PDB file of C-alpha atoms in Angstrom:
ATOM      1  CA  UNK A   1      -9.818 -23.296  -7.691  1.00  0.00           C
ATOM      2  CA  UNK A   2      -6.799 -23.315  -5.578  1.00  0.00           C
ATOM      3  CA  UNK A   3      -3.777 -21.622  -7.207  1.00  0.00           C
ATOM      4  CA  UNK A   4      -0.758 -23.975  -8.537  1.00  0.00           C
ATOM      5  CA  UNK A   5       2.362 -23.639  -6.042  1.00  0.00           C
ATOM      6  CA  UNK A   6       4.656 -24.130  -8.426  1.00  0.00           C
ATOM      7  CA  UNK A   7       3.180 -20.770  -9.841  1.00  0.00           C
ATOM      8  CA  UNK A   8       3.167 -18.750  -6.469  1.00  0.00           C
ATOM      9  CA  UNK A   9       6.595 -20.176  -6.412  1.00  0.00           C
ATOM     10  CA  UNK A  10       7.754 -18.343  -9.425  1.00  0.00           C
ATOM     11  CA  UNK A  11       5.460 -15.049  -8.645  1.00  0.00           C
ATOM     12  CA  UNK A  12       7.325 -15.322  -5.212  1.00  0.00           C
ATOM     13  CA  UNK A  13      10.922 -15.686  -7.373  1.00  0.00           C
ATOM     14  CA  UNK A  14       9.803 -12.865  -9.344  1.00  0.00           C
ATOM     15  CA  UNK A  15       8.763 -10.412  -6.542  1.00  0.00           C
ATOM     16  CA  UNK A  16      12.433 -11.360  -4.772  1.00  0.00           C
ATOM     17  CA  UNK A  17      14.538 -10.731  -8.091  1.00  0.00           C
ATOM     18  CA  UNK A  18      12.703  -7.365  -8.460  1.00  0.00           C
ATOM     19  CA  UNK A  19      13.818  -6.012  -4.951  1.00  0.00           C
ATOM     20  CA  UNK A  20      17.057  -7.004  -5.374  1.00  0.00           C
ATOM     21  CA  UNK A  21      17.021  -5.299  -8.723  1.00  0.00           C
ATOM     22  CA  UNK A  22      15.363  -2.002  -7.117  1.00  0.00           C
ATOM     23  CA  UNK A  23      18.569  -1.975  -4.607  1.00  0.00           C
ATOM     24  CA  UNK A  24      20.438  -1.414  -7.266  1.00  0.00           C
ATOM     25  CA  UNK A  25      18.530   1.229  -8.806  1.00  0.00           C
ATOM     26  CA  UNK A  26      15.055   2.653  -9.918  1.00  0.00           C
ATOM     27  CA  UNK A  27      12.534   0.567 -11.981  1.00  0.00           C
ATOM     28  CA  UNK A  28      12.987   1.777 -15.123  1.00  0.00           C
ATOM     29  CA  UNK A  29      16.843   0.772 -15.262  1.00  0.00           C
ATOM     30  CA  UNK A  30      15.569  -2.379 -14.508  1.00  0.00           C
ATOM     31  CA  UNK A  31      14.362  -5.101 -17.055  1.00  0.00           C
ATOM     32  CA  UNK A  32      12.359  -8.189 -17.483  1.00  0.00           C
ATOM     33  CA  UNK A  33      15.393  -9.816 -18.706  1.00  0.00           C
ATOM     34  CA  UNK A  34      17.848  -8.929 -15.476  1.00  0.00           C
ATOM     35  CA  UNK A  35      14.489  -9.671 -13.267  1.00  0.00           C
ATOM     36  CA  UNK A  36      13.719 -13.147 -15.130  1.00  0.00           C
ATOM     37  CA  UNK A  37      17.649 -13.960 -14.889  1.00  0.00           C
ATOM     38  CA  UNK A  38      18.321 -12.964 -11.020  1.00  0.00           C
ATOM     39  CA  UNK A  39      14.856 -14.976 -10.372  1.00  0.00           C
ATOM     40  CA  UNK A  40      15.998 -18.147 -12.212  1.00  0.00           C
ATOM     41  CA  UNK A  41      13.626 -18.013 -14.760  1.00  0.00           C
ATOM     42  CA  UNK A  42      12.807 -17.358 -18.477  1.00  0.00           C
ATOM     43  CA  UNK A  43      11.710 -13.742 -20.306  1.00  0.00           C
ATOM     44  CA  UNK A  44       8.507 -16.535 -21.683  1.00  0.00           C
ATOM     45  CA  UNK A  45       7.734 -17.552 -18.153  1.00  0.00           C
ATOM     46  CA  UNK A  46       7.970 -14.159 -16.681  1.00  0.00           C
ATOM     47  CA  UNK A  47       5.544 -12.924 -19.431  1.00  0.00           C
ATOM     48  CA  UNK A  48       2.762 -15.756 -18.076  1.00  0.00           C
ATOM     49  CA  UNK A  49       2.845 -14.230 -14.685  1.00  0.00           C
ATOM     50  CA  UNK A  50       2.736 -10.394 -15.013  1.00  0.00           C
ATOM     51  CA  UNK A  51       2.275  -8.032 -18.426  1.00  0.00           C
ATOM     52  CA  UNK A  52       5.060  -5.907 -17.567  1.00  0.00           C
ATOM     53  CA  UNK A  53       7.476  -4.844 -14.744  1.00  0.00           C
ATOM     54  CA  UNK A  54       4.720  -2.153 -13.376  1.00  0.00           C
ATOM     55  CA  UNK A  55       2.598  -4.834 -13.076  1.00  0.00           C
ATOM     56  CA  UNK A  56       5.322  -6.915 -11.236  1.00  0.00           C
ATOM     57  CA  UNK A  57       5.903  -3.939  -8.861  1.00  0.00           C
ATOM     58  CA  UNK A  58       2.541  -3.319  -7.989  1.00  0.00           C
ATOM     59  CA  UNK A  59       2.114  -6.909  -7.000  1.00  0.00           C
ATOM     60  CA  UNK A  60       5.372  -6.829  -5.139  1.00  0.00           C
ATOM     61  CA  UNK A  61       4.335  -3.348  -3.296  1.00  0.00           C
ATOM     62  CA  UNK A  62       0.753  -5.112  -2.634  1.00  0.00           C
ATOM     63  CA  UNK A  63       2.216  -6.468   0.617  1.00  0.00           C
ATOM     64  CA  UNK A  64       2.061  -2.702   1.360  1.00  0.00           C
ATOM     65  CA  UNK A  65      -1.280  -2.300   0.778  1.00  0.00           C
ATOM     66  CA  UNK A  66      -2.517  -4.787   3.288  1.00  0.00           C
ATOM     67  CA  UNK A  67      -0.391  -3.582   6.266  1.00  0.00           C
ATOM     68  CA  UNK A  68      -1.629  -0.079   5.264  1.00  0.00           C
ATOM     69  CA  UNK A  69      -5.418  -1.349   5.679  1.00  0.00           C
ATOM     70  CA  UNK A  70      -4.846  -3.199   8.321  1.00  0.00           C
ATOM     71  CA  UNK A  71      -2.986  -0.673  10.176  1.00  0.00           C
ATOM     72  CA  UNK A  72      -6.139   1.821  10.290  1.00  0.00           C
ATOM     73  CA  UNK A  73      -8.188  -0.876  11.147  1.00  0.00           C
ATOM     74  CA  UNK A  74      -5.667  -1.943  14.138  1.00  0.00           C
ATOM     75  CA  UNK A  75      -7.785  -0.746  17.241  1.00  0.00           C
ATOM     76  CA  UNK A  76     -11.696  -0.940  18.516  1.00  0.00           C
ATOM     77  CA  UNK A  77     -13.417   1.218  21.050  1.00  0.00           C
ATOM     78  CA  UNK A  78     -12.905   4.633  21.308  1.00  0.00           C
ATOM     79  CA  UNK A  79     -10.414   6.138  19.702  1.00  0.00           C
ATOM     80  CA  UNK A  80      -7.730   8.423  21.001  1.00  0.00           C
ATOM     81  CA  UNK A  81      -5.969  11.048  18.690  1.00  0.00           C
ATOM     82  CA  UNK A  82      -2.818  11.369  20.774  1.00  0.00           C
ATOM     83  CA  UNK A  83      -2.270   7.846  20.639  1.00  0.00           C
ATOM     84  CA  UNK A  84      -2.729   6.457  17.067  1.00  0.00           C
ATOM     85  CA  UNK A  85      -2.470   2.401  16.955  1.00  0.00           C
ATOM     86  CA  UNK A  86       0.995   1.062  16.966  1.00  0.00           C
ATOM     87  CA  UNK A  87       0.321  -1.300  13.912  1.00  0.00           C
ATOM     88  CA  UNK A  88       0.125   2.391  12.082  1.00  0.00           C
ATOM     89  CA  UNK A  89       3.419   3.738  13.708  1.00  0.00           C
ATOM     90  CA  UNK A  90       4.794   0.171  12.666  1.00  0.00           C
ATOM     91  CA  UNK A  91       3.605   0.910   9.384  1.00  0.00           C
ATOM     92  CA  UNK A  92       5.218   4.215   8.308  1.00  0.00           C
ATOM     93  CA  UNK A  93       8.172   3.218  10.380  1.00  0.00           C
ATOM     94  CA  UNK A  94       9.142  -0.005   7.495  1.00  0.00           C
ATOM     95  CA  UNK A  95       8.137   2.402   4.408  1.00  0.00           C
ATOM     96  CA  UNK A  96      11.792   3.765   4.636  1.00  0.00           C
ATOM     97  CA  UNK A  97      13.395   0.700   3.127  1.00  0.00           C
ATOM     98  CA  UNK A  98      11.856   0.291   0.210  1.00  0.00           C
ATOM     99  CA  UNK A  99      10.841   3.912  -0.154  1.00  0.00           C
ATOM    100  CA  UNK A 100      12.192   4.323  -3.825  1.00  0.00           C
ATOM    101  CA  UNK A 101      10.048   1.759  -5.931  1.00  0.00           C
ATOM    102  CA  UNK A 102       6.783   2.403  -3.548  1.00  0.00           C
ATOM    103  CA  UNK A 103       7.263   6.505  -4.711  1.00  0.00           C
ATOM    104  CA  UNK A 104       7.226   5.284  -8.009  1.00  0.00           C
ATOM    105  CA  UNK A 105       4.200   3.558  -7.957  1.00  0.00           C
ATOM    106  CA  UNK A 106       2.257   5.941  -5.609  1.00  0.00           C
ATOM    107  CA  UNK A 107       2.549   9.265  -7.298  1.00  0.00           C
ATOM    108  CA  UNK A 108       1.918  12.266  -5.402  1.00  0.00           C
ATOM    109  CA  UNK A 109      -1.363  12.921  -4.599  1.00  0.00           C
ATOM    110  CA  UNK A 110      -2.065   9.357  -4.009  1.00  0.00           C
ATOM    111  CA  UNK A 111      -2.309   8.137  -7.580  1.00  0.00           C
ATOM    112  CA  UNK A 112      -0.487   5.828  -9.840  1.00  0.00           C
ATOM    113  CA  UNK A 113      -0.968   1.906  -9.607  1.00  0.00           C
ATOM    114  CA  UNK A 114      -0.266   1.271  -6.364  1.00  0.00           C
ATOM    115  CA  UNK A 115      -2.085   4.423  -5.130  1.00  0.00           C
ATOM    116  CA  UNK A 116      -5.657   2.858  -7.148  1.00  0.00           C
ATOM    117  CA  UNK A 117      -4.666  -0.760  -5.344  1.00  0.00           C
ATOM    118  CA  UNK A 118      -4.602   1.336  -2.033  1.00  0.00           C
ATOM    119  CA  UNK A 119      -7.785   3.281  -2.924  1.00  0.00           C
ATOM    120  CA  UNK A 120      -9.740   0.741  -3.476  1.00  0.00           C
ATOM    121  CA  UNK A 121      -8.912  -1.600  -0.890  1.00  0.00           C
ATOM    122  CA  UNK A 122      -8.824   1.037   2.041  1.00  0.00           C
ATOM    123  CA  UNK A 123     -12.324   2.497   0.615  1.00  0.00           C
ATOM    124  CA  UNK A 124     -13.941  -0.785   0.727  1.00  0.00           C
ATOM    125  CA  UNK A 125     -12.905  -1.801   4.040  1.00  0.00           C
ATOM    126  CA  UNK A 126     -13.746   1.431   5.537  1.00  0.00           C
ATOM    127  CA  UNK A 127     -17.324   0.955   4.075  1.00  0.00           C
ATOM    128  CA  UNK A 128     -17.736  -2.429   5.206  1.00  0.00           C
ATOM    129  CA  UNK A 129     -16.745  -1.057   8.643  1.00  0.00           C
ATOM    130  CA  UNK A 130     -18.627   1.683   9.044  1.00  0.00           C
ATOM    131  CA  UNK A 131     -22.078  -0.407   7.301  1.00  0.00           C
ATOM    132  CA  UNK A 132     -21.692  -2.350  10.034  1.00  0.00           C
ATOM    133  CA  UNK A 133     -21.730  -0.214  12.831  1.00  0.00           C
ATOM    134  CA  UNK A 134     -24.015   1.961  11.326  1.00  0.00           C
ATOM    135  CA  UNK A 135     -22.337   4.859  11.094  1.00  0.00           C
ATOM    136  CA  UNK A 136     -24.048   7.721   8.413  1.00  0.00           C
ATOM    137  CA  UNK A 137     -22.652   8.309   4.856  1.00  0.00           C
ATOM    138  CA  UNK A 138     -20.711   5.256   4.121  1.00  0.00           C
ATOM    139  CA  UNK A 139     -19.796   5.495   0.543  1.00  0.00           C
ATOM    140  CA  UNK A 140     -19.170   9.129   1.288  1.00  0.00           C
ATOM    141  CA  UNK A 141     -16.994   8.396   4.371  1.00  0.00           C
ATOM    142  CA  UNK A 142     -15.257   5.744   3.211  1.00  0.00           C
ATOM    143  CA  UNK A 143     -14.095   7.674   0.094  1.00  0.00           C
ATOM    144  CA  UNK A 144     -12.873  10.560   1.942  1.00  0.00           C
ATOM    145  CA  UNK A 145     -10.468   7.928   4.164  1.00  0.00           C
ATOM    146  CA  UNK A 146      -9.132   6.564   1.455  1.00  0.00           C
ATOM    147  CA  UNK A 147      -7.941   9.514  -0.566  1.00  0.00           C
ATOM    148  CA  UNK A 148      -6.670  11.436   1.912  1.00  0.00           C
ATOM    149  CA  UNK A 149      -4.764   8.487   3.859  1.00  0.00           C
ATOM    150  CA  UNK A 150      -3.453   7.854  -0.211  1.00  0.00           C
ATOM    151  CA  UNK A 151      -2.761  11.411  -0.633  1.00  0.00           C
ATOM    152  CA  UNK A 152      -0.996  12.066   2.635  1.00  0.00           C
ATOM    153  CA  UNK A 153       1.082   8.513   2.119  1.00  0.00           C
ATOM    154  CA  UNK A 154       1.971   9.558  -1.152  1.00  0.00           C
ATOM    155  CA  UNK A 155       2.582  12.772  -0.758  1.00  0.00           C
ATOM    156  CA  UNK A 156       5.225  12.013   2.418  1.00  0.00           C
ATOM    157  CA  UNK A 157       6.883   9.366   0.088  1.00  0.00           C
ATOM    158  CA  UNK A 158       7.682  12.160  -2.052  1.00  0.00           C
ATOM    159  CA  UNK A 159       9.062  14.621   0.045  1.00  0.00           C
ATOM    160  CA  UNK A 160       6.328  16.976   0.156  1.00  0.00           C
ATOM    161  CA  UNK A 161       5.403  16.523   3.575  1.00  0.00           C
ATOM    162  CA  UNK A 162       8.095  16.487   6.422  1.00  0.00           C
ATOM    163  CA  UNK A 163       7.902  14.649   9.458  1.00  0.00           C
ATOM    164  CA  UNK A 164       9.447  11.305  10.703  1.00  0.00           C
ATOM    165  CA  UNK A 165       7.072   7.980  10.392  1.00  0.00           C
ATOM    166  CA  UNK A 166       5.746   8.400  14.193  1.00  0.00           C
ATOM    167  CA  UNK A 167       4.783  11.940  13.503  1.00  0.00           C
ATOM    168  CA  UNK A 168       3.201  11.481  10.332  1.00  0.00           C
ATOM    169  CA  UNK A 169       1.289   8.388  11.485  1.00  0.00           C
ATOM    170  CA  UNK A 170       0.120  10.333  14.764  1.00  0.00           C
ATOM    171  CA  UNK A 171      -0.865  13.140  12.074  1.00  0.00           C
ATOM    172  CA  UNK A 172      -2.759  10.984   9.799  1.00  0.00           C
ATOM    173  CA  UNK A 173      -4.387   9.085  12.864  1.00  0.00           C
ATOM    174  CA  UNK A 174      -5.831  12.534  13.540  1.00  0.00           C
ATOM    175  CA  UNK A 175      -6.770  13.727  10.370  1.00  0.00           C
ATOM    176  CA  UNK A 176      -8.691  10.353   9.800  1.00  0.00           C
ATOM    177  CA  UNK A 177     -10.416  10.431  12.917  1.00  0.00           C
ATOM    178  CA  UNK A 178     -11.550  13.972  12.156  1.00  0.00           C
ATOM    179  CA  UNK A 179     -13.306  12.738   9.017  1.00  0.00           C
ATOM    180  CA  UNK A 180     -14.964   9.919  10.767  1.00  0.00           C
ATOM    181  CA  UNK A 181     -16.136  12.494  13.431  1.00  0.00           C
ATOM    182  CA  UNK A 182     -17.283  14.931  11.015  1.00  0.00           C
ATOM    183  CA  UNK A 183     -21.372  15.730  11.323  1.00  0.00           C
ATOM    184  CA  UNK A 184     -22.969  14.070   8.949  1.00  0.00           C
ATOM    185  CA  UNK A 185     -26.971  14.803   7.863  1.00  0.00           C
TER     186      UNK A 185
END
């Protein structure tokens, strides 16, 4: 059944008000009643849409998650480690911005909410991917993509990993083709 607009209206409202609120500051200083108010709605209507302001963020940051999948999946043939795909540069080039709240929702080591959103998309469209070109091991495979491209992301957000978005994207474009190359038996 086809979603109500008037509801992805308000969701849309909702996501909007909560950036603007995270410019000001971190998530926890904000609240459902500042988020509801900037987003011209009630604390009642806010509370049919999401459980909580996590759940808010995660479905704000899950914009994120789709560029992140699609950014590994961004090239066919062979690939070249020295030249990962630009939709991945692109990628970890706009993280910057909004840095802050996606940190707080992708704790380090890749976990958190967003980090499980982010797991589980990237690990089933690497499996999908590698079922159908046949490619050995792809539950195996597809799990080891997934946590370390989580891991690494996260892990970078958080200042544990130096380098500026084209050098960590060039780094993970490696370090994921390595594990697709790996010998499998």
């Amino acid at each position: 059944m086809p979603e109500d607009p008037r509801a992805g209206r308000t969701r849309a409202r909702l996501r909007e008000a909560l950036w603007e609120e995270c410019a000001n500051g971190p998530l926890e200083k904000a609240g459902v009643a500042a988020v509801a108010r900037r987003a011209g709605v009630g604390r009642a209507t806010f509370y049919v849409h999401y459980a909580d302001l996590e759940a808010l963020a995660v479905d704000a940051c899950a914009e994120i998650v789709r560029e992140a999948v699609d950014a590994l999946h961004a090239w066919r043939g062979v690939a070249d480690p020295a030249n990962p795909p630009p939709a991945l540069v692109a990628f970890f080039e706009g993280l910057p911005q909004r840095r802050a709240l996606y940190a707080q929702l992708l704790r380090p080591g890749g976990g958190g909410p967003l980090g499980q959103v982010l797991h589980r998309d990237l690990r089933a469209r690497s499996r999908a991917e590698r079922e159908l070109a046949g490619a050995p091991e792809p539950e195996l495979v597809a799990s080891a993509v997934a946590s370390a491209f989580a891991g690494v992301l996260a892990d970078w957000l958080h200042g544990m990993i130096e380098g500026t978005p084209a050098e960590i994207a060039g780094r993970v474009w490696r370090l994921l083709i390595s594990l697709h190359r790996t010998p499998l038996p």
